[in-house]
XYZ file of C-alpha atoms in Angstrom:
503
model
C 0.000 0.000 0.000
C 1.273 3.456 -0.852
C 0.697 6.417 1.435
C 1.810 8.993 -1.108
C -1.635 10.450 -1.724
C -2.056 11.306 1.953
C 1.071 13.453 1.996
C 0.983 15.402 -1.235
C 1.900 19.068 -0.668
C -0.894 21.558 -1.163
C -0.722 24.457 -3.633
C 0.774 26.802 -1.030
C 3.543 24.313 -0.372
C 4.297 24.120 -4.093
C 4.452 27.889 -4.377
C 6.797 28.145 -1.421
C 8.965 25.398 -2.906
C 9.470 27.302 -6.130
C 10.094 30.660 -4.473
C 12.271 29.799 -1.493
C 15.669 29.460 -3.165
C 14.374 26.422 -5.043
C 14.094 24.521 -1.749
C 13.051 20.890 -2.410
C 9.356 20.246 -1.925
C 10.233 17.558 0.622
C 11.852 20.155 2.882
C 8.828 22.426 2.580
C 6.455 19.883 4.096
C 5.682 20.324 7.753
C 7.630 18.403 10.362
C 4.454 16.536 11.263
C 3.769 15.469 7.676
C 7.317 14.224 7.167
C 7.407 12.366 10.480
C 4.030 10.738 9.836
C 5.247 9.509 6.468
C 8.495 8.180 7.952
C 6.431 6.403 10.589
C 4.320 4.853 7.841
C 7.476 3.338 6.360
C 7.525 0.829 9.211
C 4.426 -0.794 7.705
C 6.310 -1.272 4.453
C 9.364 -2.651 6.259
C 7.155 -5.133 8.103
C 5.454 -6.157 4.867
C 8.828 -6.648 3.174
C 10.312 -8.609 6.091
C 10.837 -11.827 4.145
C 12.572 -10.029 1.279
C 14.755 -8.008 3.650
C 15.729 -11.152 5.539
C 16.538 -12.995 2.327
C 18.627 -10.100 1.029
C 20.521 -9.982 4.344
C 21.655 -13.600 4.192
C 25.370 -14.163 3.810
C 28.071 -16.455 5.171
C 28.759 -14.175 8.089
C 25.169 -13.908 9.394
C 24.227 -17.358 10.502
C 20.522 -17.177 11.327
C 17.529 -15.245 10.005
C 16.357 -14.598 13.549
C 19.352 -12.293 14.022
C 18.193 -10.126 11.122
C 14.677 -9.857 12.514
C 15.805 -9.226 16.103
C 18.733 -6.895 15.487
C 17.655 -5.052 12.355
C 13.977 -5.138 11.433
C 12.328 -4.803 14.838
C 14.649 -2.002 16.086
C 14.219 -0.150 12.788
C 10.423 -0.349 12.968
C 10.559 0.779 16.607
C 12.664 3.766 15.576
C 10.324 4.692 12.710
C 7.359 4.559 15.060
C 9.204 6.754 17.562
C 9.888 9.352 14.846
C 6.184 9.443 13.987
C 5.184 9.951 17.619
C 7.931 12.168 18.972
C 9.648 13.664 15.945
C 7.327 16.675 15.476
C 7.838 17.785 19.064
C 11.613 17.346 18.905
C 11.803 19.359 15.678
C 9.295 22.025 16.714
C 10.300 25.674 17.028
C 11.421 26.669 20.523
C 9.957 29.957 21.703
C 12.162 32.176 23.863
C 10.087 34.851 25.569
C 9.859 36.695 28.862
C 11.000 34.023 31.280
C 14.732 34.357 31.919
C 15.164 37.214 29.483
C 18.063 39.571 30.368
C 16.920 43.006 31.537
C 18.783 44.770 28.770
C 16.834 42.775 26.146
C 13.443 44.026 27.281
C 11.004 43.846 24.390
C 12.878 41.134 22.466
C 11.271 37.779 21.717
C 12.949 34.959 19.793
C 12.386 31.533 18.382
C 14.828 28.774 17.499
C 13.990 26.867 14.344
C 15.438 23.539 13.200
C 16.284 23.587 9.489
C 17.521 20.766 7.271
C 21.207 20.749 6.411
C 20.344 20.071 2.775
C 21.948 17.065 1.064
C 23.000 14.395 3.541
C 25.347 11.590 2.509
C 25.010 8.411 4.561
C 27.867 5.934 4.252
C 26.437 2.587 5.283
C 28.045 -0.366 7.007
C 28.042 -4.072 6.190
C 27.434 -5.544 9.650
C 23.979 -3.995 10.278
C 22.986 -2.461 6.935
C 19.237 -2.270 7.618
C 19.033 -0.958 11.175
C 21.944 1.481 11.243
C 21.493 2.954 7.769
C 17.714 2.806 8.039
C 17.488 4.874 11.207
C 20.015 7.393 9.927
C 18.265 7.974 6.611
C 14.879 8.089 8.357
C 16.039 10.778 10.780
C 17.703 12.740 7.992
C 14.480 12.627 5.959
C 12.367 13.563 8.974
C 14.567 16.628 9.407
C 13.735 17.725 5.851
C 16.975 16.721 4.138
C 17.449 14.953 0.857
C 19.471 11.789 1.377
C 22.131 9.949 -0.604
C 22.731 6.415 0.722
C 25.962 4.682 -0.252
C 25.736 1.058 0.902
C 28.715 -1.025 1.939
C 29.999 -3.610 -0.510
C 27.906 -6.742 -0.251
C 24.896 -4.807 1.077
C 23.582 -3.575 -2.255
C 20.546 -5.869 -2.474
C 19.281 -5.336 1.062
C 19.871 -1.568 0.781
C 17.759 -1.500 -2.377
C 14.956 -3.336 -0.570
C 15.225 -0.840 2.295
C 15.060 2.209 0.031
C 12.131 0.742 -1.888
C 10.211 0.363 1.378
C 10.544 4.113 1.941
C 9.491 4.818 -1.640
C 6.360 2.688 -1.199
C 5.550 4.634 1.959
C 5.548 7.840 -0.086
C 9.080 9.250 0.186
C 9.752 10.965 -3.173
C 12.522 9.502 -5.276
C 14.188 12.906 -5.457
C 14.396 12.985 -1.630
C 16.142 9.612 -1.288
C 18.710 8.245 -3.718
C 20.634 4.970 -3.553
C 24.206 5.210 -4.841
C 26.378 2.311 -5.886
C 28.645 0.731 -3.290
C 31.989 1.856 -4.680
C 34.377 4.108 -2.804
C 34.327 6.388 -5.835
C 30.585 6.941 -5.381
C 31.198 8.351 -1.899
C 34.118 10.490 -3.023
C 32.195 11.864 -5.983
C 29.193 12.709 -3.826
C 31.379 14.690 -1.420
C 33.137 16.450 -4.293
C 29.782 17.323 -5.873
C 28.724 18.969 -2.638
C 26.836 17.711 0.387
C 26.038 19.560 3.595
C 26.478 16.649 6.041
C 28.221 13.268 5.955
C 27.185 10.454 8.306
C 29.572 7.509 8.447
C 29.266 4.170 10.208
C 32.530 2.319 9.769
C 36.105 1.775 10.852
C 38.318 4.499 12.286
C 40.594 4.415 9.227
C 37.621 5.006 6.968
C 36.584 7.886 9.204
C 40.010 9.470 8.853
C 39.851 9.193 5.059
C 36.407 10.827 4.955
C 37.513 13.618 7.288
C 40.509 14.358 5.067
C 38.226 14.769 2.078
C 35.632 16.884 3.884
C 38.216 19.143 5.548
C 38.748 21.427 2.533
C 35.035 22.219 2.259
C 34.486 22.274 6.042
C 31.615 19.833 5.575
C 30.133 18.734 8.921
C 30.336 15.034 9.726
C 28.942 12.528 12.198
C 31.365 9.684 12.805
C 29.974 6.446 14.260
C 33.180 4.426 14.381
C 34.466 1.189 15.838
C 34.870 0.059 19.415
C 37.165 -2.103 21.533
C 34.573 -2.368 24.234
C 35.225 -3.541 27.756
C 33.236 -5.675 30.172
C 33.998 -4.684 33.773
C 33.242 -7.585 36.116
C 32.785 -6.717 39.779
C 33.354 -9.410 42.439
C 29.650 -9.869 43.274
C 28.467 -10.136 39.672
C 25.821 -12.756 38.926
C 27.903 -15.500 37.245
C 25.046 -16.995 35.244
C 23.961 -13.614 33.867
C 27.591 -12.742 33.123
C 28.343 -15.948 31.201
C 25.140 -15.764 29.170
C 25.602 -12.073 28.353
C 29.230 -12.402 27.255
C 28.378 -15.447 25.170
C 25.537 -13.578 23.498
C 27.556 -10.420 22.849
C 30.590 -12.277 21.524
C 28.760 -14.629 19.166
C 25.869 -12.487 17.926
C 26.166 -11.668 14.225
C 29.299 -13.866 14.171
C 31.062 -11.371 16.418
C 30.622 -8.516 13.955
C 29.149 -6.063 16.446
C 30.898 -2.776 17.163
C 29.859 -2.905 20.847
C 30.635 -6.591 21.337
C 32.861 -7.609 24.284
C 36.516 -7.310 23.276
C 38.146 -6.962 26.714
C 36.814 -8.689 29.825
C 38.291 -7.187 32.998
C 38.039 -8.793 36.419
C 39.845 -8.534 39.734
C 42.784 -10.798 40.419
C 41.895 -13.552 42.921
C 43.685 -14.523 46.089
C 46.141 -17.406 46.077
C 44.593 -20.812 46.561
C 45.408 -22.046 50.106
C 45.928 -25.743 49.412
C 47.368 -25.776 45.920
C 50.139 -24.093 43.978
C 50.652 -20.825 45.855
C 51.911 -19.133 42.709
C 48.692 -19.760 40.855
C 46.001 -17.104 41.428
C 42.463 -18.220 42.050
C 40.304 -18.074 38.941
C 36.662 -16.994 39.104
C 34.261 -19.860 38.584
C 32.397 -18.051 35.837
C 35.512 -18.066 33.655
C 35.578 -21.848 33.438
C 31.868 -21.916 32.678
C 32.314 -19.335 29.934
C 35.204 -21.240 28.391
C 33.195 -24.471 28.405
C 30.223 -22.714 26.813
C 32.310 -21.244 24.012
C 34.240 -24.460 23.325
C 31.043 -26.142 22.196
C 30.166 -23.418 19.696
C 30.289 -24.217 15.989
C 32.659 -22.172 13.835
C 31.543 -18.862 12.382
C 32.427 -17.011 9.209
C 34.317 -13.731 9.494
C 33.271 -11.136 6.930
C 35.785 -10.771 4.058
C 36.391 -7.125 5.013
C 37.622 -8.173 8.468
C 39.545 -11.425 7.877
C 43.079 -10.163 7.396
C 42.933 -7.787 10.366
C 41.533 -10.524 12.632
C 44.109 -13.098 11.556
C 46.972 -10.624 11.981
C 45.848 -9.452 15.428
C 45.226 -12.883 16.943
C 48.397 -14.417 15.491
C 50.447 -11.518 16.839
C 48.905 -11.849 20.308
C 49.673 -15.577 20.407
C 53.230 -14.969 19.253
C 53.659 -12.427 22.053
C 52.821 -15.022 24.710
C 49.030 -14.962 24.702
C 47.107 -18.213 25.184
C 43.855 -19.112 23.450
C 41.640 -20.659 26.117
C 39.466 -22.278 23.435
C 42.462 -23.601 21.508
C 40.875 -23.892 18.091
C 42.262 -20.870 16.249
C 43.506 -21.668 12.736
C 45.192 -18.638 11.192
C 45.430 -20.022 7.674
C 41.774 -21.066 7.678
C 40.668 -17.596 8.771
C 42.636 -16.026 5.936
C 41.431 -18.573 3.383
C 37.733 -18.901 4.153
C 36.972 -16.724 7.172
C 35.971 -19.819 9.140
C 36.917 -19.569 12.831
C 35.939 -20.704 16.300
C 35.652 -18.202 19.161
C 38.968 -16.988 20.527
C 39.392 -16.191 24.238
C 42.882 -14.834 24.851
C 44.650 -14.835 28.204
C 48.128 -13.699 29.305
C 48.328 -11.105 26.527
C 50.949 -8.414 27.315
C 49.235 -5.239 28.469
C 50.950 -3.179 25.772
C 49.892 -5.444 22.912
C 48.056 -3.846 19.991
C 45.106 -6.268 20.120
C 43.882 -4.485 23.243
C 43.404 -1.363 21.140
C 42.380 -2.905 17.812
C 38.822 -2.811 16.498
C 37.942 -6.357 15.432
C 34.717 -7.654 13.904
C 34.960 -11.303 14.882
C 34.340 -13.531 17.945
C 37.591 -12.517 19.649
C 38.026 -11.248 23.202
C 40.875 -10.852 25.684
C 40.800 -11.602 29.403
C 42.448 -9.003 31.619
C 43.171 -9.551 35.316
C 43.285 -6.333 37.323
C 44.368 -5.447 40.834
C 41.657 -2.919 41.627
C 38.446 -1.331 40.458
C 40.328 1.915 39.766
C 42.710 0.047 37.473
C 39.804 -1.321 35.452
C 38.295 2.148 35.113
C 41.637 3.595 34.018
C 42.047 0.826 31.425
C 38.694 1.712 29.888
C 39.315 5.455 29.917
C 42.862 5.252 28.563
C 41.887 3.237 25.482
C 41.554 5.420 22.357
C 38.391 3.494 21.409
C 35.569 4.399 23.770
C 32.313 3.504 22.096
C 30.620 1.612 24.924
C 31.246 -0.515 28.002
C 29.347 -2.909 30.224
C 29.517 -3.330 33.990
C 28.344 -6.451 35.803
C 27.713 -6.408 39.529
C 25.350 -5.108 42.224
C 23.426 -2.162 40.833
C 24.670 0.545 43.206
C 28.313 -0.454 42.840
C 27.973 -0.879 39.073
C 26.435 2.586 38.729
C 29.370 4.083 40.638
C 31.757 2.513 38.130
C 29.590 3.552 35.171
C 29.698 7.170 36.331
C 33.491 7.180 35.913
C 33.682 5.661 32.423
C 34.340 8.130 29.587
C 32.461 6.234 26.888
C 29.378 6.828 24.766
C 27.128 4.192 26.371
C 27.330 2.087 29.508
C 25.135 -0.971 29.973
C 24.752 -2.463 33.442
C 24.236 -6.230 33.758
C 23.580 -6.668 30.042
C 25.273 -6.378 26.651
C 24.359 -4.803 23.300
C 20.547 -5.135 23.333
C 19.558 -2.029 25.393
C 21.306 0.290 22.927
C 18.596 -0.505 20.343
C 16.069 1.581 22.310
C 14.844 4.211 19.780
C 14.723 6.853 22.518
C 18.478 6.708 23.103
C 21.285 8.474 21.240
C 24.276 6.441 20.127
C 27.831 7.652 19.573
C 31.368 7.263 20.829
C 34.361 9.181 22.048
C 38.008 9.265 21.035
C 38.771 7.025 18.068
C 35.210 5.694 18.258
C 33.991 8.891 16.663
C 31.936 11.940 17.509
C 28.388 13.147 17.131
C 25.363 10.931 17.642
C 22.614 9.252 15.696
C 19.255 7.948 16.969
C 17.054 9.306 19.721
C 16.082 12.980 20.015
C 19.747 14.038 20.009
C 20.347 12.142 16.775
C 17.259 13.644 15.158
C 18.362 17.170 16.100
C 21.839 16.407 14.722
C 20.241 15.989 11.285
C 19.195 19.649 11.407
C 20.878 22.974 12.007
C 19.431 25.769 14.179
C 18.297 29.161 12.946
C 17.409 31.927 15.417
C 14.912 34.677 14.614
C 14.657 37.533 17.125
C 12.054 40.310 17.045
C 12.126 43.539 19.035
C 8.757 45.084 19.921
C 8.054 48.537 21.307
C 10.098 51.731 21.268
C 12.744 50.705 23.811
C 16.121 50.178 22.080
C 18.803 51.734 24.322
C 21.708 50.467 22.215
C 20.491 52.597 19.293
C 20.637 55.828 21.280
C 23.764 57.984 21.074
C 26.299 57.140 23.758
C 26.492 59.242 26.917
C 29.022 59.629 29.664
C 26.721 57.832 32.101
C 26.313 54.706 29.957
C 29.131 52.746 31.584
C 27.758 53.559 35.046
C 24.236 52.614 34.006
C 25.245 49.279 32.443
C 27.481 48.407 35.395
C 24.566 49.107 37.734
C 22.286 46.865 35.673
C 24.891 44.070 35.708
C 25.482 44.272 39.466
C 21.768 44.392 40.213
C 21.194 41.359 37.991
C 24.224 39.287 38.973
C 25.366 40.495 42.394
C 26.451 37.685 44.691
C 24.370 38.825 47.669
C 21.682 41.321 48.648
C 24.176 44.048 49.568
C 25.930 43.774 46.199
C 22.632 43.965 44.341
C 21.527 47.036 46.296
C 24.859 48.687 45.447
C 24.171 47.968 41.791
C 20.693 49.443 42.096
C 22.174 52.626 43.553
C 24.616 52.945 40.647
C 21.746 52.402 38.236
C 19.663 55.103 39.929
C 22.620 57.490 39.965
C 23.216 57.006 36.230
C 19.542 57.594 35.443
C 19.626 60.767 37.549
C 22.635 62.069 35.640
C 20.850 61.454 32.350
C 17.834 63.435 33.488
C 19.977 66.374 34.659
C 21.747 66.437 31.290
C 18.385 66.693 29.536
């Protein structure tokens, strides 16, 4: 079913579109009309579920249920949120009497949210429906025209996604699907866009920033992570094992906020055994046993060489694979690999600061909670982190982590909430997508201020008493105590008296 006929612009809209610097008709629709249409796209996504799932199948994604759970449902949730909340988020903000500085008496203002213009979205291969879909939906809701460049291998599913928006009534001139080549992205930037949104690796982000630097084109960078799991001593072992297993294996490990470093406190020496051997938490053995029984997964072709290099280097440096089934040549040849759980990796090894998209994680024993926090905050990649333990203690740790998102007693799933922004810090990027903050990021503010009445003291010729008058106003308005404010009032009265005597 097409919803186009419900959202056709009226004659006034058409006239405005032709007269307002040739602004696209899509941008001239009201926020409510655009958001309603974007919300309607979720019906088309739901109707096309089987085709989207089929187009998402590849060697790296093992089960269709992962596509439905991690891509289609969160996307539909986000589209519904835009329909319900988008108009309010994008609405003009009136700035009137309340809180107005004294010297701006008679001035009223409003803050408008305007589209950037042409927005280029550079899609990713690991979640091409959810991540690209929410970004293009928010860009469209903000009134922009969108160019979507899919990642290689995601062409078919991206076409299905774009067609769902077309069927919902998004004009073809408001949303365009480019080819997946690097040249398509470069050409689009050279031709002129007003905003670039990238989901990808840090190296790709650097390349895009180099190209956009000359034109000072704004960018939103949603880059990779080397995310940490901070395990507190009283963490629920069953929840911990299940969550790490889920986060590590989901989407064959190709999740930017999957667990890459698992940090836990060093145990006391065992009393009746080898005194040099530290006690190991019971959950670690359970986790290892759980992962040893997992079938092999397929690493995406774009990630194979980096994964093979990083793991082989860590093993050569003294690291131990607790699973013991890593085959470097097989990873390079076919991408086939079992989970890798590394222990005894030197603390200065590169794998602890390398963004990998595979079922690979490193165990890190720490001496204190402060050391775990410092390890998270000192890593250049700070996309997200998870903390497992009693809620109050876990929240204290979360408050000290300088990352984009912290999840307590869970992994990955809560970040799909459409009400939440998502973005990283450091080498994990800057800016946000999703949620109200992400929707606002797809627009740029414009302020319109109007002065009413005859009062406009700044337009009057300067007088000798002006400095005294303004100082009195400032001290009356901002004095630190009652006495200081009264002193300011006296200076104000004195300046006014001088003005009257001069007249």
